[in-house]
Coordinates of C-alpha atoms and ligand atoms in Angstrom, one line a residue:
M1 CA -0.4 -14.5 -17.7
A2 CA -1.6 -18.0 -17.2
W3 CA -2.6 -20.4 -14.5
S4 CA -4.0 -23.8 -14.0
G5 CA -7.7 -24.0 -13.3
K6 CA -9.3 -25.0 -9.9
S7 CA -11.9 -27.2 -11.5
H8 CA -9.3 -29.6 -12.9
P9 CA -5.6 -29.8 -12.1
H10 CA -4.6 -30.0 -15.8
R11 CA -7.0 -27.3 -17.0
L12 CA -5.0 -24.5 -18.4
L13 CA -6.3 -20.9 -18.4
L14 CA -4.5 -18.0 -20.0
T15 CA -5.2 -14.3 -20.2
K16 CA -4.5 -12.1 -23.3
Q17 CA -4.6 -8.4 -23.4
F18 CA -6.0 -6.2 -26.2
P19 CA -5.6 -2.4 -26.0
L20 CA -8.7 -0.7 -27.2
G21 CA -7.7 2.9 -27.5
L22 CA -9.5 5.9 -25.9
E23 CA -12.1 6.2 -28.7
V24 CA -14.2 3.5 -27.0
L25 CA -14.1 5.2 -23.6
P26 CA -17.6 6.8 -24.1
L27 CA -19.0 3.3 -24.7
F28 CA -17.5 1.8 -21.5
Q29 CA -17.5 4.7 -19.2
P30 CA -21.2 4.4 -17.9
A31 CA -20.6 0.7 -17.1
M32 CA -17.3 1.4 -15.3
L33 CA -18.8 4.2 -13.3
A34 CA -21.8 2.0 -12.4
A35 CA -19.4 -0.7 -11.2
N36 CA -17.6 1.9 -9.1
R37 CA -20.9 3.0 -7.5
I38 CA -21.6 -0.6 -6.6
W39 CA -18.2 -0.9 -5.0
N40 CA -18.8 2.2 -2.9
S41 CA -22.2 0.9 -1.8
C42 CA -20.4 -2.3 -0.6
V43 CA -18.0 -0.2 1.4
W44 CA -20.8 1.9 2.9
H45 CA -23.1 -0.9 3.8
S46 CA -20.6 -3.2 5.3
R47 CA -19.2 -0.3 7.4
E48 CA -22.7 0.4 8.7
T49 CA -23.2 -3.3 9.6
L50 CA -19.8 -3.4 11.3
K51 CA -20.6 -0.3 13.3
Q52 CA -24.1 -1.3 14.3
E53 CA -23.8 -5.1 14.6
N54 CA -20.1 -5.6 15.0
R55 CA -19.9 -8.1 12.2
W56 CA -19.0 -8.1 8.5
S57 CA -22.0 -8.3 6.1
T58 CA -22.1 -11.5 4.0
E59 CA -21.8 -11.6 0.2
A60 CA -25.4 -12.9 -0.3
E61 CA -26.8 -10.2 2.0
L62 CA -25.3 -7.4 -0.1
K63 CA -26.2 -8.9 -3.4
A64 CA -29.8 -9.3 -2.3
K65 CA -29.9 -5.7 -1.0
F66 CA -28.4 -4.1 -4.1
K67 CA -30.6 -5.9 -6.6
S68 CA -33.3 -3.2 -6.3
F69 CA -30.7 -0.4 -6.8
A70 CA -30.9 1.5 -10.0
V71 CA -27.2 1.3 -10.6
W72 CA -27.4 -2.5 -10.4
K73 CA -29.5 -2.4 -13.5
E74 CA -26.9 -0.7 -15.6
L75 CA -24.8 -3.8 -15.8
H76 CA -25.3 -7.4 -16.7
S77 CA -26.3 -9.2 -13.5
Q78 CA -23.2 -11.3 -13.4
S79 CA -21.0 -8.2 -13.9
A80 CA -22.7 -6.5 -11.0
Q81 CA -22.3 -9.6 -8.8
A82 CA -18.7 -9.7 -9.7
V83 CA -18.1 -6.3 -8.1
V84 CA -19.5 -7.6 -4.8
E85 CA -17.4 -10.7 -5.1
E86 CA -14.3 -8.6 -5.7
Y87 CA -15.2 -6.5 -2.6
F88 CA -15.4 -9.6 -0.5
E89 CA -12.1 -10.9 -1.8
A90 CA -10.5 -7.7 -0.7
V91 CA -12.2 -7.9 2.7
S92 CA -11.0 -11.5 3.3
G93 CA -7.5 -10.5 2.1
Y94 CA -7.5 -7.6 4.6
R95 CA -8.7 -9.9 7.4
K96 CA -6.1 -12.5 6.6
H97 CA -3.3 -9.9 6.7
R98 CA -4.5 -8.6 10.0
E99 CA -4.5 -12.1 11.4
N100 CA -0.9 -12.5 10.2
G101 CA 0.2 -9.4 12.0
H102 CA 0.1 -6.8 9.3
L103 CA -1.7 -4.2 11.5
E104 CA -1.0 -1.4 9.1
M105 CA -3.4 -2.8 6.5
N106 CA -6.6 -0.8 5.9
P107 CA -9.9 -2.3 5.0
P108 CA -11.1 -1.8 1.4
N109 CA -12.1 1.9 1.0
F110 CA -14.3 4.2 -1.0
K111 CA -13.1 5.2 -4.5
P112 CA -13.5 8.7 -6.0
K113 CA -16.7 9.3 -7.8
N114 CA -15.1 9.4 -11.3
H115 CA -13.0 6.3 -10.8
L116 CA -13.2 3.9 -13.7
R117 CA -13.7 0.5 -12.1
T118 CA -12.8 -2.7 -14.0
V119 CA -15.9 -4.4 -15.3
T120 CA -16.0 -8.2 -15.6
W121 CA -18.1 -10.3 -17.9
K122 CA -18.6 -13.9 -16.9
R123 CA -19.5 -16.7 -19.3
Q124 CA -23.1 -15.8 -19.7
G125 CA -22.4 -12.1 -20.0
F126 CA -20.9 -12.1 -23.5
N127 CA -21.2 -13.7 -26.9
V128 CA -18.6 -14.5 -29.5
E129 CA -19.3 -13.5 -33.1
D130 CA -16.4 -14.4 -35.4
D131 CA -13.7 -11.9 -34.6
S132 CA -15.7 -9.8 -32.2
L133 CA -17.1 -10.0 -28.7
V134 CA -20.5 -8.8 -27.7
L135 CA -20.5 -7.7 -24.1
K136 CA -23.9 -7.6 -22.6
L137 CA -25.2 -4.9 -20.3
S138 CA -28.6 -5.0 -18.5
R139 CA -31.4 -6.4 -20.6
K140 CA -32.8 -3.0 -21.6
K141 CA -29.4 -1.6 -22.8
E142 CA -27.6 -2.2 -26.1
P143 CA -24.6 -4.5 -25.7
I144 CA -21.1 -3.3 -26.5
K145 CA -19.5 -4.8 -29.5
V146 CA -15.7 -5.0 -29.7
A147 CA -13.9 -6.1 -32.8
L148 CA -10.7 -8.1 -32.2
P149 CA -7.7 -8.8 -34.5
G150 CA -7.7 -12.1 -36.4
G151 CA -6.2 -15.0 -34.4
W152 CA -7.2 -13.3 -31.2
D153 CA -8.1 -16.7 -29.6
A154 CA -5.0 -18.5 -30.7
V155 CA -2.3 -19.4 -28.2
T156 CA 1.1 -21.0 -28.9
L157 CA 2.4 -23.4 -26.2
P158 CA 6.1 -23.5 -25.4
D159 CA 6.5 -26.7 -27.5
G160 CA 5.2 -24.8 -30.6
T161 CA 1.7 -26.3 -30.8
G162 CA -1.0 -23.9 -31.5
V163 CA -4.3 -24.1 -29.6
R164 CA -7.5 -22.2 -29.9
G165 CA -8.9 -21.1 -26.5
T166 CA -12.5 -20.7 -25.5
P167 CA -13.0 -17.3 -23.8
V168 CA -14.5 -17.7 -20.3
E169 CA -14.1 -14.3 -18.8
V170 CA -13.6 -10.8 -20.2
K171 CA -12.6 -7.7 -18.3
V172 CA -12.2 -4.1 -19.3
K173 CA -9.6 -2.1 -17.4
A174 CA -8.5 1.5 -17.5
V175 CA -4.8 2.3 -17.6
V176 CA -4.4 5.4 -15.5
R177 CA -1.1 7.3 -15.1
R178 CA -0.9 10.4 -13.0
R179 CA -4.7 10.6 -12.7
K180 CA -5.2 10.6 -16.4
V181 CA -6.8 7.8 -18.3
E182 CA -4.4 6.7 -20.9
N183 CA -6.0 3.7 -22.4
L184 CA -8.6 1.0 -22.0
V185 CA -7.4 -2.6 -22.2
L186 CA -9.5 -5.7 -22.7
H187 CA -8.3 -8.8 -20.7
V188 CA -9.7 -12.0 -22.2
T189 CA -9.2 -15.2 -20.2
F190 CA -9.2 -18.4 -22.4
D191 CA -9.8 -21.9 -21.3
L192 CA -7.3 -24.0 -23.2
G193 CA -8.9 -27.2 -22.0
V194 CA -7.3 -30.0 -20.2
V195 CA -3.7 -30.3 -21.3
P196 CA -2.3 -33.8 -21.8
V197 CA 0.6 -34.5 -19.5
Y198 CA 3.2 -37.2 -19.9
R199 CA 2.1 -40.3 -18.1
T200 CA 5.5 -42.0 -17.9
G201 CA 8.9 -40.6 -17.4
A202 CA 11.2 -39.4 -14.7
V203 CA 10.3 -37.8 -11.4
S204 CA 11.8 -34.6 -9.9
A205 CA 11.4 -33.4 -6.3
Y206 CA 11.7 -29.8 -5.0
D207 CA 12.4 -28.7 -1.4
Y208 CA 11.6 -25.0 -0.9
N209 CA 13.4 -23.3 1.9
S210 CA 13.8 -19.8 3.1
A211 CA 16.8 -18.9 0.8
L212 CA 17.3 -22.1 -1.1
V213 CA 15.4 -24.5 -3.3
A214 CA 16.9 -28.0 -3.7
R215 CA 16.0 -30.3 -6.5
A216 CA 16.6 -34.0 -6.9
T217 CA 15.6 -36.2 -9.8
L218 CA 15.2 -39.9 -10.3
S219 CA 18.0 -39.9 -12.8
G220 CA 20.5 -38.8 -10.2
I221 CA 20.7 -35.0 -10.8
L222 CA 21.0 -32.7 -7.9
D223 CA 20.4 -28.9 -8.2
L224 CA 20.7 -26.2 -5.7
F225 CA 19.1 -22.8 -6.4
I226 CA 20.3 -20.0 -4.2
C227 CA 17.4 -17.5 -3.7
R228 CA 19.1 -15.2 -1.2
E229 CA 18.4 -12.4 -3.6
I230 CA 14.7 -13.0 -3.6
L231 CA 14.5 -13.3 0.1
S232 CA 16.5 -10.1 0.7
Q233 CA 14.2 -8.3 -1.6
V234 CA 11.2 -9.6 0.3
Q235 CA 12.8 -8.5 3.6
Y236 CA 13.7 -5.1 2.1
R237 CA 10.1 -4.7 1.0
N238 CA 8.9 -5.4 4.5
K239 CA 11.3 -2.8 5.8
T240 CA 10.1 -0.3 3.3
I241 CA 6.5 -0.8 4.4
A242 CA 7.5 -0.4 8.0
D243 CA 9.5 2.8 7.3
F244 CA 6.6 4.4 5.4
Q245 CA 4.2 3.4 8.1
E246 CA 6.3 5.0 10.7
K247 CA 6.6 8.2 8.7
M248 CA 2.9 8.3 7.9
S249 CA 1.9 7.7 11.6
R250 CA 3.4 11.1 12.4
L251 CA 1.4 12.9 9.7
K252 CA -2.3 13.8 9.8
E253 CA -4.3 11.2 8.0
G254 CA -5.7 12.6 4.7
S255 CA -3.5 15.7 4.8
R256 CA -1.5 16.7 1.7
R257 CA 1.8 15.4 3.0
W258 CA 0.2 12.2 4.1
R259 CA -1.3 11.7 0.7
R260 CA 2.0 12.4 -1.0
C261 CA 3.7 9.9 1.3
L262 CA 1.0 7.3 0.5
S263 CA 1.5 7.7 -3.3
A264 CA 5.3 7.5 -2.8
K265 CA 4.8 4.3 -0.8
I266 CA 2.6 2.8 -3.6
R267 CA 5.1 3.7 -6.3
R268 CA 8.0 2.2 -4.3
L269 CA 6.2 -1.0 -3.5
K270 CA 5.1 -1.5 -7.1
K271 CA 8.7 -1.2 -8.2
L272 CA 9.9 -3.7 -5.6
D273 CA 7.0 -6.1 -6.4
R274 CA 8.0 -6.1 -10.0
R275 CA 11.5 -7.0 -9.2
I276 CA 10.5 -9.8 -6.8
R277 CA 8.0 -11.2 -9.4
Q278 CA 10.6 -11.1 -12.1
M279 CA 12.9 -13.3 -10.1
E280 CA 10.1 -15.6 -9.1
H281 CA 9.1 -16.1 -12.7
A282 CA 12.7 -16.7 -13.8
L283 CA 13.1 -19.3 -11.0
T284 CA 9.9 -21.3 -11.7
K285 CA 10.5 -21.1 -15.5
L286 CA 13.9 -22.6 -15.0
F287 CA 12.4 -25.5 -13.0
A288 CA 9.9 -26.1 -15.8
E289 CA 12.6 -25.9 -18.4
L290 CA 14.9 -28.3 -16.6
D291 CA 12.0 -30.8 -16.1
E292 CA 11.0 -30.6 -19.7
A293 CA 14.6 -31.0 -20.9
E294 CA 15.2 -34.1 -18.7
G295 CA 11.9 -35.8 -19.7
V296 CA 10.4 -35.4 -16.2
A297 CA 6.7 -36.5 -16.1
F298 CA 6.0 -35.7 -12.4
A299 CA 7.4 -32.8 -10.4
V300 CA 6.9 -33.2 -6.7
V301 CA 6.7 -30.3 -4.3
G302 CA 6.3 -30.3 -0.5
D303 CA 2.7 -30.1 0.7
L304 CA 2.3 -26.6 2.0
T305 CA -0.2 -27.6 4.6
D306 CA 2.5 -29.6 6.2
L307 CA 3.7 -28.6 9.7
R308 CA 7.3 -29.4 9.1
R309 CA 8.3 -25.9 8.0
S310 CA 6.9 -24.2 11.1
A311 CA 8.2 -27.0 13.4
R312 CA 11.7 -26.7 12.0
T313 CA 12.0 -22.9 12.2
G314 CA 11.0 -23.2 15.9
M315 CA 8.4 -20.5 15.5
K316 CA 5.3 -22.6 16.0
G317 CA 3.2 -20.0 17.7
K318 CA 4.7 -17.0 15.9
K319 CA 2.7 -17.3 12.7
A320 CA 3.1 -13.6 12.1
T321 CA 6.9 -13.2 12.2
Q322 CA 7.3 -16.3 10.1
K323 CA 4.9 -15.2 7.3
I324 CA 6.5 -11.8 6.9
N325 CA 10.0 -13.0 6.5
Q326 CA 9.4 -15.7 3.9
M327 CA 9.1 -16.0 0.2
A328 CA 5.6 -16.5 -1.1
Y329 CA 5.7 -20.3 -1.4
D330 CA 2.1 -20.7 -2.5
R331 CA 2.6 -18.2 -5.3
L332 CA 5.8 -19.9 -6.4
H333 CA 4.1 -23.3 -6.3
A334 CA 1.2 -21.9 -8.4
E335 CA 3.6 -20.5 -10.9
Q336 CA 5.6 -23.7 -11.1
R337 CA 2.4 -25.6 -11.6
Y338 CA 1.1 -23.8 -14.6
K339 CA 4.6 -23.4 -16.2
N340 CA 5.0 -27.2 -15.9
L341 CA 1.5 -27.8 -17.3
M342 CA 2.3 -25.7 -20.4
R343 CA 5.2 -28.2 -20.9
G344 CA 3.2 -31.3 -20.2
V345 CA 4.7 -31.9 -16.8
Q346 CA 2.4 -32.8 -13.9
T347 CA 3.0 -31.2 -10.6
D348 CA 2.1 -33.1 -7.4
S349 CA 2.4 -32.0 -3.8
W350 CA 3.4 -34.6 -1.3
T351 CA 4.0 -34.8 2.4
E352 CA 7.5 -33.7 3.6
K353 CA 7.2 -35.7 6.8
N354 CA 10.6 -37.0 8.1
T355 CA 12.3 -35.7 4.9
S356 CA 14.6 -33.5 6.9
S357 CA 15.5 -36.0 9.6
T358 CA 16.2 -39.1 7.4
C359 CA 19.3 -40.1 5.4
C360 CA 18.4 -40.1 1.7
F361 CA 21.1 -42.6 0.9
C362 CA 20.6 -45.4 3.5
G363 CA 17.2 -44.5 5.0
A364 CA 18.3 -44.3 8.6
R365 CA 16.4 -41.7 10.6
N366 CA 17.9 -39.5 13.3
P367 CA 16.9 -35.8 13.7
A368 CA 20.3 -35.0 15.4
W369 CA 22.2 -35.8 12.2
R370 CA 21.1 -32.6 10.6
K371 CA 24.1 -30.6 11.6
H372 CA 24.2 -26.9 11.8
R373 CA 25.5 -24.9 8.8
G374 CA 23.0 -26.8 6.7
L375 CA 24.8 -30.2 6.4
W376 CA 23.4 -33.7 6.7
V377 CA 26.0 -36.0 8.3
C378 CA 24.9 -39.6 8.4
R379 CA 26.5 -41.6 11.2
K380 CA 25.4 -44.9 9.6
C381 CA 26.5 -44.7 6.0
R382 CA 28.8 -41.6 6.4
L383 CA 27.0 -39.6 3.8
I384 CA 27.7 -35.9 4.0
L385 CA 25.3 -33.8 1.9
Q386 CA 23.8 -30.3 1.9
A387 CA 20.7 -30.8 4.1
D388 CA 18.2 -29.4 1.7
L389 CA 19.4 -31.6 -1.1
N390 CA 19.0 -34.5 1.4
G391 CA 15.4 -33.3 2.0
A392 CA 14.6 -33.1 -1.7
A393 CA 16.0 -36.6 -2.3
N394 CA 13.9 -37.9 0.6
L395 CA 10.8 -36.2 -0.9
L396 CA 11.6 -38.1 -4.1
K397 CA 11.8 -41.4 -2.2
Q398 CA 8.7 -40.6 -0.3
Y399 CA 6.8 -40.0 -3.5
L400 CA 8.1 -43.3 -5.1
F401 CA 7.9 -45.6 -2.1
G402 CA 5.4 -44.0 0.3
S403 CA 8.0 -43.3 2.9
C404 CA 11.6 -42.1 3.0
V405 CA 12.5 -43.9 6.2
G406 CA 14.1 -47.4 5.7
W407 CA 14.4 -47.1 1.9
K408 CA 17.6 -46.9 0.1
L409 CA 18.1 -44.5 -2.8
P410 CA 17.3 -46.1 -6.1
S411 CA 20.1 -44.2 -8.0
T412 CA 23.4 -42.6 -7.2
F413 CA 23.7 -38.9 -7.3
G414 CA 26.3 -36.8 -9.1
E415 CA 27.9 -33.6 -8.0
P416 CA 25.2 -31.0 -7.2
Q417 CA 24.8 -28.2 -9.7
V418 CA 24.5 -24.8 -8.2
W419 CA 22.4 -21.9 -9.6
R420 CA 22.3 -18.3 -8.5
W421 CA 20.6 -15.1 -9.6
D422 CA 22.7 -13.1 -12.0
K423 CA 21.9 -9.4 -11.8
R424 CA 23.4 -8.5 -15.1
S425 CA 21.6 -11.0 -17.2
N426 CA 18.4 -11.1 -15.0
R427 CA 18.3 -14.8 -14.8
F428 CA 19.5 -17.7 -12.8
V429 CA 22.9 -19.0 -14.0
Q430 CA 25.0 -22.0 -13.1
V431 CA 27.9 -21.3 -10.8
S432 CA 30.7 -23.3 -9.3
P433 CA 29.5 -25.6 -6.4
R434 CA 31.7 -23.7 -4.0
A435 CA 29.3 -20.7 -4.2
A436 CA 26.8 -22.8 -2.2
A437 CA 29.0 -22.9 0.9
Ligands
ZN501 ZN1 22.9 -42.8 5.7

């Protein structure tokens, strides 16, 4: 897995996994159990604060409190702090979901005593010695030394160039299946540095919609990606959650049947998530590959903070309903961004203002010309085009000229190419344009 760093838009980070085998379990177990105890302390303390003062404790508060605990001194200070940070990430995720109407979400909970919690080593928590990593524990304890295979820090980019990454974060995770620890895996995150991106070249623009993504390029190519399959999987996932919730509400919490139902729910959701993620990866990979093949230097996506999307769906106040029934745009954008980066394409987000109510060909604006059934019908230049393709072409103009209104299209477009998910080959394939109707 890879992503682009927050510190610099072109910084590429990538995680590699190294299975360690169960022989090293005795080395790591004390640290993992200590991390678990810190997690449980976080749960306990913030519950008490919530009960007594009706507020959530702050990160700094808990860190300061735990510093004197014996268990804190088992780990490297940064590793101990990382557990508290993870806890607060979970809390904020929980609160965000509640705000978005997922009332079935539970706050982060206690873990069983023997749970092997993932331990994180930040930059100062480990040293590199040739082909091995020295993972520090607290000052009084011996560090853990892990030997890694040769070439462990080498990464090959899609264009074939090899780079050597600088490790910036190390995690050790337990692989547990049916309550049995099967393996320990080392996750090493590498910083591959700031990747050079093409400075000149074509531009492509993407318009993400509920079941469609439209693409327009400066060279006149139009693509339409039908994502109904992803959307229906997302909706099916929501229905599955609701069904389980309904079933579990009738059972006694913590009872055997309730627990069985919960593990069935987790299994089911994991499977559905895998399918959704697979399709999302295939889609964003296709975008990056098309951009690379066509020599695109800048890929433009709509700015997610834009209000257009909520305004258009007519659900301005109903944040909850809207969020639940949509694809994960921010996740798709993040994936597209790093896949582009690995191919030297820069991703920019740009305002979608007026892009759905303007003619991409002549630049006349009239919101009424966006006809139902997803067509744009221009009364001025007589252009008839699929409305999302019109939106993508306008986003392209907006990026080039600053505004899409009043500007004519710099190139002419060919027949749109239509792509749809193919279940048999597990990828998006090109189909006849009729399939879009
Ligand atoms: Zn027009």
